[in-house]
Short mmCIF file of C-alpha atoms in Angstrom, two decimals:
data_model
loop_
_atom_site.label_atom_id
_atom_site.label_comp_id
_atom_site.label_asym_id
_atom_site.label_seq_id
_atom_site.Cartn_x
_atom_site.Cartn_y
_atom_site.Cartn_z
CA UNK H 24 -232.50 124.94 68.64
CA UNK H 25 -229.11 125.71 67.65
CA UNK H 26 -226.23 127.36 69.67
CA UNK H 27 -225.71 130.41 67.47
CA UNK H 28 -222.38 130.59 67.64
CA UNK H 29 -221.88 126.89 68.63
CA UNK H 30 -219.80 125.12 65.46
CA UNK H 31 -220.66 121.64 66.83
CA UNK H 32 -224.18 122.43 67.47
CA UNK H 33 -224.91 123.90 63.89
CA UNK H 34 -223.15 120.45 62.78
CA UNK H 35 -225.07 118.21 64.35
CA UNK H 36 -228.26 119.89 63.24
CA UNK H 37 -226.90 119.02 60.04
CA UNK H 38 -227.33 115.11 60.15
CA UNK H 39 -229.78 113.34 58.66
CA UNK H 40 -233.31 112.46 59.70
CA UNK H 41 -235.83 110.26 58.00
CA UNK H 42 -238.97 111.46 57.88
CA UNK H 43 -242.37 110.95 56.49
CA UNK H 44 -244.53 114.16 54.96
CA UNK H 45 -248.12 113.92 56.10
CA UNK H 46 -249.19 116.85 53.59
CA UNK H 47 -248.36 116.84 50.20
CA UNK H 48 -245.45 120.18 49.67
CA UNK H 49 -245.04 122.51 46.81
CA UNK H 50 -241.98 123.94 45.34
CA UNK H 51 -240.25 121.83 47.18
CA UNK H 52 -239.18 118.79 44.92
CA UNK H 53 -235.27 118.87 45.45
CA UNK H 54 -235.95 117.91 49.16
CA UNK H 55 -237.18 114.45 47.60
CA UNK H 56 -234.48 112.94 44.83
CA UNK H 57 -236.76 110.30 43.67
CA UNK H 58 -239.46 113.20 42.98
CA UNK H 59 -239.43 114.08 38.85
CA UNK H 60 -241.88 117.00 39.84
CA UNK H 61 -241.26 120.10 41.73
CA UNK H 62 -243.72 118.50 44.33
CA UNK H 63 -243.53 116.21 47.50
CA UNK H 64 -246.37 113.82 47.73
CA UNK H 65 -248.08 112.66 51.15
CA UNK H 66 -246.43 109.67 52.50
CA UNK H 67 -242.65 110.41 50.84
CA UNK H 68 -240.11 109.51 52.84
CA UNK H 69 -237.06 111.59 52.95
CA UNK H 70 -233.97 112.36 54.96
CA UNK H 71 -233.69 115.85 55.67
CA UNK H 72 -231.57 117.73 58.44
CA UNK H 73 -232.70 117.98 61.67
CA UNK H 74 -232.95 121.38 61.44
CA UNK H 75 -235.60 121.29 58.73
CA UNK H 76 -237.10 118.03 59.87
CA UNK H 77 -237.73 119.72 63.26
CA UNK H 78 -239.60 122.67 62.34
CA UNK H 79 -241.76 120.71 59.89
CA UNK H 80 -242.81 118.14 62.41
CA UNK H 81 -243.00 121.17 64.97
CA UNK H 82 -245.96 122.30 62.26
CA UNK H 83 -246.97 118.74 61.73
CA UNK H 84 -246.41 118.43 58.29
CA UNK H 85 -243.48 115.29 58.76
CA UNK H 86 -243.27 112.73 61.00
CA UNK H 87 -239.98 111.81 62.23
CA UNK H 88 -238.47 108.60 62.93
CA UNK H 89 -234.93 107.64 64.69
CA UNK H 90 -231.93 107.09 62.24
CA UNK H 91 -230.28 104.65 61.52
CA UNK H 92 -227.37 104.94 64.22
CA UNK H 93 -230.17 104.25 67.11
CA UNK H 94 -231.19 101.06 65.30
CA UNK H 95 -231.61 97.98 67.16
CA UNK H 96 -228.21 96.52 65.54
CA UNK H 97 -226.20 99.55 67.08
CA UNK H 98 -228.14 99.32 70.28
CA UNK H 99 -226.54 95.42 70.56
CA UNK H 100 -223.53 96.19 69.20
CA UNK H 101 -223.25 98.70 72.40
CA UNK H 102 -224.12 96.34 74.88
CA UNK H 103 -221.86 93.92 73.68
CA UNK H 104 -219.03 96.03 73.63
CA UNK H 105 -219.22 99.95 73.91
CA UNK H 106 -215.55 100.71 73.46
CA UNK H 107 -215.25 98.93 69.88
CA UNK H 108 -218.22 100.50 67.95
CA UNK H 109 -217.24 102.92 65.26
CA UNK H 110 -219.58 105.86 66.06
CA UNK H 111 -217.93 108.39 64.42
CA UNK H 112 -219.04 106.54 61.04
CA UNK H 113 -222.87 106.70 62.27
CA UNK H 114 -223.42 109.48 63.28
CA UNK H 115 -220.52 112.06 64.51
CA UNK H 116 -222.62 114.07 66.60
CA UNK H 117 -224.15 110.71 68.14
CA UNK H 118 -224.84 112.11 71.95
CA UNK H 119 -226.14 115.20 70.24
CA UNK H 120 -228.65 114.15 67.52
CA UNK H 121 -230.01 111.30 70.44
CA UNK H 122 -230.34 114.28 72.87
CA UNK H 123 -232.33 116.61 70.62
CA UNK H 124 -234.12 113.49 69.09
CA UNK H 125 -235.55 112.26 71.84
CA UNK H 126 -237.74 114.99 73.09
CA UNK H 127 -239.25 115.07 69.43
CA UNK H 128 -240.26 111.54 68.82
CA UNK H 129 -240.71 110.71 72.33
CA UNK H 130 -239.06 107.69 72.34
CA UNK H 131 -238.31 107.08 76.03
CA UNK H 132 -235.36 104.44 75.67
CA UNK H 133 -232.94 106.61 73.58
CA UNK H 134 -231.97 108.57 76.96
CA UNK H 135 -230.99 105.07 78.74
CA UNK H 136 -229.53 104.05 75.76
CA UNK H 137 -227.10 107.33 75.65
CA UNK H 138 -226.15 107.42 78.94
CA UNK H 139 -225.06 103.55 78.83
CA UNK H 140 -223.00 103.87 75.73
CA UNK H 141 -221.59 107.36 77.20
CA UNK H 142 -220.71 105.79 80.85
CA UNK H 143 -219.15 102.68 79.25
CA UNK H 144 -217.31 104.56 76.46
CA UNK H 145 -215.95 107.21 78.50
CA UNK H 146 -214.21 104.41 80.65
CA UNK H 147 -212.44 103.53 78.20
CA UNK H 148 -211.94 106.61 76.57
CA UNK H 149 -209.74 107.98 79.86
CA UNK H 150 -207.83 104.71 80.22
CA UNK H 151 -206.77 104.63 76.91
CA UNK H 152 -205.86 108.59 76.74
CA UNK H 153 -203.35 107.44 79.51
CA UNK H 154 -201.18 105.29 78.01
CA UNK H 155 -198.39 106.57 75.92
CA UNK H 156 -199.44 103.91 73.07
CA UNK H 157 -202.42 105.44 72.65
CA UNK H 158 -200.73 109.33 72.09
CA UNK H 159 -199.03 108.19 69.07
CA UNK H 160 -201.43 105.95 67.25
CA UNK H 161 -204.59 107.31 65.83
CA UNK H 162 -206.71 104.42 65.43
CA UNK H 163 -209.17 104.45 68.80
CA UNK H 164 -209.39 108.18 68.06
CA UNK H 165 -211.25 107.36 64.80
CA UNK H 166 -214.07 105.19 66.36
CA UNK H 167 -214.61 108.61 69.04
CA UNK H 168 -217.91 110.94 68.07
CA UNK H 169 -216.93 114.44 68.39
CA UNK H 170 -217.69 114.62 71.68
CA UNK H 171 -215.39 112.06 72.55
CA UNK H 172 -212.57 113.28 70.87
CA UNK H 173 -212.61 116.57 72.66
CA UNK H 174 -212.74 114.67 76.30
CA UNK H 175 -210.10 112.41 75.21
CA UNK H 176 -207.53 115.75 74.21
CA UNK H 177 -208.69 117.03 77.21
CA UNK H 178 -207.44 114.34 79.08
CA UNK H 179 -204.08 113.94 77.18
CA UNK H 180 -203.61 117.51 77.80
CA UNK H 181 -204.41 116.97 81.16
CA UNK H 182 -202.08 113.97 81.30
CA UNK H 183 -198.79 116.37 80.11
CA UNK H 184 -199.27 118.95 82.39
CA UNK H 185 -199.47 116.57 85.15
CA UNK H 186 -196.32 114.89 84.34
CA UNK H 187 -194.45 118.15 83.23
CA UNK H 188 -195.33 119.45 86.71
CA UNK H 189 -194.32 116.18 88.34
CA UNK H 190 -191.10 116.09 86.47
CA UNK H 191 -189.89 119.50 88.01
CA UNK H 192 -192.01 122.11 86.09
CA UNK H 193 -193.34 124.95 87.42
CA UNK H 194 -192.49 124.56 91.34
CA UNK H 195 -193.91 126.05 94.45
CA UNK H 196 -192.75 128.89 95.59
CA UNK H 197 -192.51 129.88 99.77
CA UNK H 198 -194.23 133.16 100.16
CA UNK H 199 -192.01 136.00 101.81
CA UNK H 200 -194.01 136.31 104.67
CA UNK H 201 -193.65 132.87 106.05
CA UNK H 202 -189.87 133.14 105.92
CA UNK H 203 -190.13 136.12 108.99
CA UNK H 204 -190.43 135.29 112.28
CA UNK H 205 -192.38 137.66 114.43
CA UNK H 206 -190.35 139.54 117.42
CA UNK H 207 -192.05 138.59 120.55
CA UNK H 208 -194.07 141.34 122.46
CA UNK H 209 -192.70 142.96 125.38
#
């Protein structure tokens, strides 16, 4: 499950997940908003975080299904064209969620599917970090997951200290020793 000291992790665990119970719950009527009892009846559907989704289905009490960011409409939307997709609205932890989901629902696609949108967005992730016009506005950086935004500051960052050192910053240095010339053997 989680990283325990992972923030990210612990976040993404938070999102969302429809699911279906399969046995009828007591006590535990807040998880369902439509519920007037205390009770969850067999067959509700509810969205509940992964967290808690995964250990119920792990005792087979829910089934899960995929939310609604791996939906056939985003899956288009991707192939059409990865770099303009807002992801971050979706789902924030987007490479996350569909990495942990998979394994659970055993939906063999959703790995194809994240590794196209990744490969694709991360193009243009690096060649738009790059530019200068892209340092001062913020409006790529809010279509980026999480995990996008920290390769893109990476890359930025990555991006000054190349320049600062091309510009004249921190400069090599010629070690003592190769300055002294050996006196020839006799």
């Amino acid at each position: 499950m989680a990283n325990y000291y992972d923030l990210d992790d612990i976040l993404a665990e938070e999102e969302l997940i429809p699911v279906v119970f399969q046995k009828a719950a007591a006590g535990v009527g807040a998880l369902d908003p439509s519920s007037e009892t205390n009770n969850v009846e067999q067959g509700a559907k509810v969205e509940l975080p992964f967290w808690l989704a995964h250990e119920l289905h792990s005792r087979q009490t829910v089934v899960m299904s995929l939310p609604p960011c791996f939906n056939q409409t985003t899956r288009k939307e991707i192939q059409a064209d990865p770099g303009s997709v807002d992801l971050r609205n979706r789902c924030q932890y987007f490479y996350e969620i569909g990495c942990k989901i998979a394994p659970v629902i055993g939906d063999r696609t959703i790995g194809s599917f994240l590794l196209y949108a990744f490969t694709n967005r991360y193009k243009e992730v690096l060649s738009k970090s790059h530019t200068a016009s892209f340092t001062t506005s913020t409006k790529p950086l809010i279509l980026l997951t999480k995990e996008e935004t920290h390769l893109c500051e990476a890359a930025q960052s990555s991006m000054l200290a190349f320049k600062k050192w091309r510009m004249g910053g921190s400069q090599f240095e010629v070690p003592s020793v190769l300055g002294k010339k050996r006196k020839p053997d006799e």
